[in-house]
Amino acid sequence: MNHKSLTYTLEHRLRLSKKLSVGSTINSLVLAIGLLGLCAPNQSEAATRAFRPYITSVCNRSVSESTLLACNIYHESRGEFYKTKFKAGVSVGLVTLNRARATNKTIKQVILEPNQFSWTLGDKRIKIRNQYDKQSWLESKKIAKLVLQLKNAPEGVYSYADITNGALYYHEKHSKPKWRKDMTKTAKIGSHVFYKTTTTDY
């Protein structure tokens, strides 16, 4: 099955979720992204192909909301895309959305706020060095567009769809940040642990 037919399947599932049961949106989201992943080359395949590195995007305030969200998803979770069946990417997108909803800020403001996402402190370009990077960036853009479909969803639907259970923060399971002691653990997805708090201070 090629990307064109998989994309059709994805869009068809999302249309059905709206017609039949809005509560099933996230299931369609994760499953459909998983289907798209079937076309992704594995790392060993990518390593055997000749590839000329290039820059595909600059992740700053000038790009679209969807592209900047894709940048965040790419930098924060691409290493776990296929291991978690894309739930790692979806969860990063949802945490970003949760912060925007909790603070009445735009997604761009949330992502570019100082000291929130470590990748924003370094090189903000998307560097495609191999086939794995290329496929990960394509999947990041797809995940971002799908997650943004929940942006204006009713509260009940959004809560049901949010696989992070309202998380505003996360950390790698091997790290032990002090701030976690004042928060409630909401989920564990891949190598990340998610938390929420009753405050909206960042």
PDB file of C-alpha atoms in Angstrom:
ATOM      1  CA  MET A   1       0.000   0.000   0.000  1.00  0.00           C
ATOM      2  CA  ASN A   2       1.480   3.361  -1.010  1.00  0.00           C
ATOM      3  CA  HIS A   3       1.298   6.749   0.735  1.00  0.00           C
ATOM      4  CA  LYS A   4      -1.525   7.951  -1.516  1.00  0.00           C
ATOM      5  CA  SER A   5      -3.824   5.073  -0.589  1.00  0.00           C
ATOM      6  CA  LEU A   6      -2.800   5.273   3.071  1.00  0.00           C
ATOM      7  CA  THR A   7      -3.553   8.989   3.134  1.00  0.00           C
ATOM      8  CA  TYR A   8      -6.998   8.270   1.691  1.00  0.00           C
ATOM      9  CA  THR A   9      -7.533   5.646   4.414  1.00  0.00           C
ATOM     10  CA  LEU A  10      -6.468   8.146   7.057  1.00  0.00           C
ATOM     11  CA  GLU A  11      -8.806  10.878   5.861  1.00  0.00           C
ATOM     12  CA  HIS A  12     -11.653   8.382   5.475  1.00  0.00           C
ATOM     13  CA  ARG A  13     -11.234   7.151   9.071  1.00  0.00           C
ATOM     14  CA  LEU A  14     -11.306  10.696  10.417  1.00  0.00           C
ATOM     15  CA  ARG A  15     -14.466  11.495   8.444  1.00  0.00           C
ATOM     16  CA  LEU A  16     -16.115   8.372   9.819  1.00  0.00           C
ATOM     17  CA  SER A  17     -15.108   9.263  13.361  1.00  0.00           C
ATOM     18  CA  LYS A  18     -16.935  12.576  13.042  1.00  0.00           C
ATOM     19  CA  LYS A  19     -20.068  10.965  11.587  1.00  0.00           C
ATOM     20  CA  LEU A  20     -20.284   7.891  13.790  1.00  0.00           C
ATOM     21  CA  SER A  21     -18.681   8.753  17.113  1.00  0.00           C
ATOM     22  CA  VAL A  22     -16.725  11.887  17.921  1.00  0.00           C
ATOM     23  CA  GLY A  23     -15.335  10.068  20.941  1.00  0.00           C
ATOM     24  CA  SER A  24     -13.335   7.772  18.691  1.00  0.00           C
ATOM     25  CA  THR A  25     -11.289  10.578  17.147  1.00  0.00           C
ATOM     26  CA  ILE A  26      -8.048   9.757  18.948  1.00  0.00           C
ATOM     27  CA  ASN A  27      -8.341   6.071  18.090  1.00  0.00           C
ATOM     28  CA  SER A  28      -8.619   6.965  14.419  1.00  0.00           C
ATOM     29  CA  LEU A  29      -5.786   9.430  14.868  1.00  0.00           C
ATOM     30  CA  VAL A  30      -3.311   6.966  16.360  1.00  0.00           C
ATOM     31  CA  LEU A  31      -4.327   4.013  14.172  1.00  0.00           C
ATOM     32  CA  ALA A  32      -4.244   6.033  10.968  1.00  0.00           C
ATOM     33  CA  ILE A  33      -0.831   7.490  11.753  1.00  0.00           C
ATOM     34  CA  GLY A  34       0.298   3.958  12.487  1.00  0.00           C
ATOM     35  CA  LEU A  35      -0.887   2.911   9.043  1.00  0.00           C
ATOM     36  CA  LEU A  36       1.114   5.692   7.463  1.00  0.00           C
ATOM     37  CA  GLY A  37       4.148   4.407   9.333  1.00  0.00           C
ATOM     38  CA  LEU A  38       3.981   1.173   7.357  1.00  0.00           C
ATOM     39  CA  CYS A  39       5.596   3.049   4.482  1.00  0.00           C
ATOM     40  CA  ALA A  40       8.459   4.299   6.643  1.00  0.00           C
ATOM     41  CA  PRO A  41      11.866   2.813   5.893  1.00  0.00           C
ATOM     42  CA  ASN A  42      13.579   1.238   8.872  1.00  0.00           C
ATOM     43  CA  GLN A  43      16.906   2.573  10.059  1.00  0.00           C
ATOM     44  CA  SER A  44      18.949  -0.234   8.514  1.00  0.00           C
ATOM     45  CA  GLU A  45      17.363   0.383   5.122  1.00  0.00           C
ATOM     46  CA  ALA A  46      18.003   4.103   5.405  1.00  0.00           C
ATOM     47  CA  ALA A  47      21.648   3.538   6.252  1.00  0.00           C
ATOM     48  CA  THR A  48      22.257   1.665   3.005  1.00  0.00           C
ATOM     49  CA  ARG A  49      21.036   4.457   0.746  1.00  0.00           C
ATOM     50  CA  ALA A  50      23.091   7.332  -0.572  1.00  0.00           C
ATOM     51  CA  PHE A  51      21.750  10.587   0.813  1.00  0.00           C
ATOM     52  CA  ARG A  52      22.644  14.243   0.425  1.00  0.00           C
ATOM     53  CA  PRO A  53      21.880  16.184   3.657  1.00  0.00           C
ATOM     54  CA  TYR A  54      19.729  19.298   3.418  1.00  0.00           C
ATOM     55  CA  ILE A  55      17.755  21.797   5.515  1.00  0.00           C
ATOM     56  CA  THR A  56      14.005  21.483   5.070  1.00  0.00           C
ATOM     57  CA  SER A  57      12.607  24.013   7.560  1.00  0.00           C
ATOM     58  CA  VAL A  58      13.574  26.730  10.007  1.00  0.00           C
ATOM     59  CA  CYS A  59      11.526  26.403  13.170  1.00  0.00           C
ATOM     60  CA  ASN A  60      10.772  29.964  14.189  1.00  0.00           C
ATOM     61  CA  ARG A  61       7.828  32.315  14.575  1.00  0.00           C
ATOM     62  CA  SER A  62       7.620  32.971  10.825  1.00  0.00           C
ATOM     63  CA  VAL A  63       6.447  29.458   9.918  1.00  0.00           C
ATOM     64  CA  SER A  64       2.845  28.283  10.141  1.00  0.00           C
ATOM     65  CA  GLU A  65       1.338  27.003  13.378  1.00  0.00           C
ATOM     66  CA  SER A  66       1.172  23.494  11.953  1.00  0.00           C
ATOM     67  CA  THR A  67       4.827  23.555  10.862  1.00  0.00           C
ATOM     68  CA  LEU A  68       6.052  24.826  14.226  1.00  0.00           C
ATOM     69  CA  LEU A  69       4.027  22.141  16.016  1.00  0.00           C
ATOM     70  CA  ALA A  70       5.611  19.591  13.664  1.00  0.00           C
ATOM     71  CA  CYS A  71       9.034  20.969  14.637  1.00  0.00           C
ATOM     72  CA  ASN A  72       8.225  20.416  18.303  1.00  0.00           C
ATOM     73  CA  ILE A  73       6.975  16.890  17.671  1.00  0.00           C
ATOM     74  CA  TYR A  74      10.035  16.067  15.553  1.00  0.00           C
ATOM     75  CA  HIS A  75      12.621  17.343  18.007  1.00  0.00           C
ATOM     76  CA  GLU A  76      10.931  15.995  21.123  1.00  0.00           C
ATOM     77  CA  SER A  77       9.814  12.533  20.052  1.00  0.00           C
ATOM     78  CA  ARG A  78      11.071  11.331  16.679  1.00  0.00           C
ATOM     79  CA  GLY A  79      13.320   8.723  18.267  1.00  0.00           C
ATOM     80  CA  GLU A  80      10.244   6.914  19.567  1.00  0.00           C
ATOM     81  CA  PHE A  81       7.804   7.283  16.665  1.00  0.00           C
ATOM     82  CA  TYR A  82       7.812   3.729  15.463  1.00  0.00           C
ATOM     83  CA  LYS A  83       8.537   2.116  18.823  1.00  0.00           C
ATOM     84  CA  THR A  84       5.351   3.616  20.311  1.00  0.00           C
ATOM     85  CA  LYS A  85       3.235   3.367  17.138  1.00  0.00           C
ATOM     86  CA  PHE A  86       3.313   7.186  16.898  1.00  0.00           C
ATOM     87  CA  LYS A  87       1.790   7.758  20.349  1.00  0.00           C
ATOM     88  CA  ALA A  88       4.988   9.566  21.409  1.00  0.00           C
ATOM     89  CA  GLY A  89       4.493  12.162  18.680  1.00  0.00           C
ATOM     90  CA  VAL A  90       0.776  12.487  19.368  1.00  0.00           C
ATOM     91  CA  SER A  91       1.447  12.976  23.093  1.00  0.00           C
ATOM     92  CA  VAL A  92       3.932  15.809  22.479  1.00  0.00           C
ATOM     93  CA  GLY A  93       1.395  17.486  20.207  1.00  0.00           C
ATOM     94  CA  LEU A  94      -1.321  17.136  22.853  1.00  0.00           C
ATOM     95  CA  VAL A  95       0.845  18.508  25.681  1.00  0.00           C
ATOM     96  CA  THR A  96       1.555  21.543  23.502  1.00  0.00           C
ATOM     97  CA  LEU A  97      -2.166  21.920  22.862  1.00  0.00           C
ATOM     98  CA  ASN A  98      -2.956  21.454  26.561  1.00  0.00           C
ATOM     99  CA  ARG A  99      -0.616  24.272  27.516  1.00  0.00           C
ATOM    100  CA  ALA A 100      -2.149  26.571  24.929  1.00  0.00           C
ATOM    101  CA  ARG A 101      -5.658  25.810  26.208  1.00  0.00           C
ATOM    102  CA  ALA A 102      -4.654  26.205  29.861  1.00  0.00           C
ATOM    103  CA  THR A 103      -2.952  29.578  29.377  1.00  0.00           C
ATOM    104  CA  ASN A 104      -4.933  31.088  26.484  1.00  0.00           C
ATOM    105  CA  LYS A 105      -1.685  31.370  24.555  1.00  0.00           C
ATOM    106  CA  THR A 106      -1.103  30.454  20.947  1.00  0.00           C
ATOM    107  CA  ILE A 107       0.680  27.249  20.080  1.00  0.00           C
ATOM    108  CA  LYS A 108       3.578  29.316  18.756  1.00  0.00           C
ATOM    109  CA  GLN A 109       3.844  31.201  22.053  1.00  0.00           C
ATOM    110  CA  VAL A 110       3.839  27.950  24.016  1.00  0.00           C
ATOM    111  CA  ILE A 111       6.544  26.322  21.893  1.00  0.00           C
ATOM    112  CA  LEU A 112       8.848  29.340  21.746  1.00  0.00           C
ATOM    113  CA  GLU A 113       8.432  30.346  25.390  1.00  0.00           C
ATOM    114  CA  PRO A 114      11.895  30.409  26.994  1.00  0.00           C
ATOM    115  CA  ASN A 115      13.144  27.315  28.841  1.00  0.00           C
ATOM    116  CA  GLN A 116      10.221  25.053  27.973  1.00  0.00           C
ATOM    117  CA  PHE A 117      11.454  22.831  25.152  1.00  0.00           C
ATOM    118  CA  SER A 118      15.200  22.270  25.146  1.00  0.00           C
ATOM    119  CA  TRP A 119      15.579  22.108  21.356  1.00  0.00           C
ATOM    120  CA  THR A 120      14.552  25.788  21.084  1.00  0.00           C
ATOM    121  CA  LEU A 121      17.800  26.746  22.839  1.00  0.00           C
ATOM    122  CA  GLY A 122      19.920  25.350  20.013  1.00  0.00           C
ATOM    123  CA  ASP A 123      19.816  25.091  16.248  1.00  0.00           C
ATOM    124  CA  LYS A 124      16.185  25.566  15.216  1.00  0.00           C
ATOM    125  CA  ARG A 125      16.556  24.105  11.750  1.00  0.00           C
ATOM    126  CA  ILE A 126      15.242  20.733  10.608  1.00  0.00           C
ATOM    127  CA  LYS A 127      18.326  19.003   9.223  1.00  0.00           C
ATOM    128  CA  ILE A 128      17.590  16.005   7.030  1.00  0.00           C
ATOM    129  CA  ARG A 129      20.715  13.846   7.135  1.00  0.00           C
ATOM    130  CA  ASN A 130      19.298  10.491   6.068  1.00  0.00           C
ATOM    131  CA  GLN A 131      16.143   8.675   5.034  1.00  0.00           C
ATOM    132  CA  TYR A 132      15.100   8.162   8.652  1.00  0.00           C
ATOM    133  CA  ASP A 133      15.224  11.922   9.313  1.00  0.00           C
ATOM    134  CA  LYS A 134      13.255  12.547   6.131  1.00  0.00           C
ATOM    135  CA  GLN A 135      10.524  10.066   6.988  1.00  0.00           C
ATOM    136  CA  SER A 136      10.367  11.298  10.604  1.00  0.00           C
ATOM    137  CA  TRP A 137       9.858  14.875   9.424  1.00  0.00           C
ATOM    138  CA  LEU A 138       7.078  13.828   7.048  1.00  0.00           C
ATOM    139  CA  GLU A 139       5.351  11.916   9.856  1.00  0.00           C
ATOM    140  CA  SER A 140       5.784  14.879  12.247  1.00  0.00           C
ATOM    141  CA  LYS A 141       3.925  17.127   9.822  1.00  0.00           C
ATOM    142  CA  LYS A 142       1.109  14.601   9.474  1.00  0.00           C
ATOM    143  CA  ILE A 143       0.797  14.189  13.242  1.00  0.00           C
ATOM    144  CA  ALA A 144       0.727  17.971  13.749  1.00  0.00           C
ATOM    145  CA  LYS A 145      -2.114  18.433  11.257  1.00  0.00           C
ATOM    146  CA  LEU A 146      -4.129  15.619  12.803  1.00  0.00           C
ATOM    147  CA  VAL A 147      -3.623  16.808  16.391  1.00  0.00           C
ATOM    148  CA  LEU A 148      -4.713  20.317  15.386  1.00  0.00           C
ATOM    149  CA  GLN A 149      -8.086  18.859  14.393  1.00  0.00           C
ATOM    150  CA  LEU A 150      -8.762  18.588  18.133  1.00  0.00           C
ATOM    151  CA  LYS A 151      -7.970  22.259  18.741  1.00  0.00           C
ATOM    152  CA  ASN A 152     -11.617  23.384  18.808  1.00  0.00           C
ATOM    153  CA  ALA A 153     -13.176  20.112  19.926  1.00  0.00           C
ATOM    154  CA  PRO A 154     -15.815  20.213  22.716  1.00  0.00           C
ATOM    155  CA  GLU A 155     -14.340  19.669  26.170  1.00  0.00           C
ATOM    156  CA  GLY A 156     -15.812  16.203  26.591  1.00  0.00           C
ATOM    157  CA  VAL A 157     -14.478  15.029  23.242  1.00  0.00           C
ATOM    158  CA  TYR A 158     -11.087  16.595  23.865  1.00  0.00           C
ATOM    159  CA  SER A 159     -10.755  14.996  27.301  1.00  0.00           C
ATOM    160  CA  TYR A 160     -11.613  11.599  25.885  1.00  0.00           C
ATOM    161  CA  ALA A 161      -9.149  12.014  23.038  1.00  0.00           C
ATOM    162  CA  ASP A 162      -6.264  13.262  25.176  1.00  0.00           C
ATOM    163  CA  ILE A 163      -4.046  10.211  25.746  1.00  0.00           C
ATOM    164  CA  THR A 164      -1.889  12.274  28.158  1.00  0.00           C
ATOM    165  CA  ASN A 165      -4.906  12.875  30.439  1.00  0.00           C
ATOM    166  CA  GLY A 166      -4.444  16.629  30.573  1.00  0.00           C
ATOM    167  CA  ALA A 167      -0.655  16.654  30.968  1.00  0.00           C
ATOM    168  CA  LEU A 168       1.212  19.949  30.809  1.00  0.00           C
ATOM    169  CA  TYR A 169       4.697  18.597  31.436  1.00  0.00           C
ATOM    170  CA  TYR A 170       6.772  15.502  30.843  1.00  0.00           C
ATOM    171  CA  HIS A 171      10.255  14.175  31.409  1.00  0.00           C
ATOM    172  CA  GLU A 172      12.295  11.149  30.415  1.00  0.00           C
ATOM    173  CA  LYS A 173      11.717   8.268  32.809  1.00  0.00           C
ATOM    174  CA  HIS A 174      15.405   8.106  33.739  1.00  0.00           C
ATOM    175  CA  SER A 175      15.533  11.735  34.926  1.00  0.00           C
ATOM    176  CA  LYS A 176      14.211  12.879  38.306  1.00  0.00           C
ATOM    177  CA  PRO A 177      13.331  16.596  38.098  1.00  0.00           C
ATOM    178  CA  LYS A 178      12.369  18.189  41.406  1.00  0.00           C
ATOM    179  CA  TRP A 179       9.229  19.786  39.964  1.00  0.00           C
ATOM    180  CA  ARG A 180       7.564  16.401  39.515  1.00  0.00           C
ATOM    181  CA  LYS A 181       7.010  16.103  43.295  1.00  0.00           C
ATOM    182  CA  ASP A 182       4.444  18.918  43.200  1.00  0.00           C
ATOM    183  CA  MET A 183       2.466  17.420  40.321  1.00  0.00           C
ATOM    184  CA  THR A 184       0.162  14.535  39.534  1.00  0.00           C
ATOM    185  CA  LYS A 185       1.357  11.801  37.214  1.00  0.00           C
ATOM    186  CA  THR A 186      -1.121  11.307  34.372  1.00  0.00           C
ATOM    187  CA  ALA A 187       0.459   8.870  31.908  1.00  0.00           C
ATOM    188  CA  LYS A 188       3.569   7.034  30.759  1.00  0.00           C
ATOM    189  CA  ILE A 189       4.113   6.806  27.012  1.00  0.00           C
ATOM    190  CA  GLY A 190       7.299   5.329  25.677  1.00  0.00           C
ATOM    191  CA  SER A 191      10.235   6.649  27.682  1.00  0.00           C
ATOM    192  CA  HIS A 192       8.368   9.733  28.944  1.00  0.00           C
ATOM    193  CA  VAL A 193       6.289  10.306  32.083  1.00  0.00           C
ATOM    194  CA  PHE A 194       3.528  12.930  31.964  1.00  0.00           C
ATOM    195  CA  TYR A 195       2.199  15.244  34.672  1.00  0.00           C
ATOM    196  CA  LYS A 196      -0.420  17.880  35.315  1.00  0.00           C
ATOM    197  CA  THR A 197      -0.829  20.558  37.948  1.00  0.00           C
ATOM    198  CA  THR A 198      -3.641  22.795  39.155  1.00  0.00           C
ATOM    199  CA  THR A 199      -1.607  25.919  38.368  1.00  0.00           C
ATOM    200  CA  THR A 200      -0.830  27.402  34.977  1.00  0.00           C
ATOM    201  CA  ASP A 201       2.494  28.975  35.919  1.00  0.00           C
ATOM    202  CA  TYR A 202       5.397  28.136  33.666  1.00  0.00           C
TER     203      TYR A 202
END
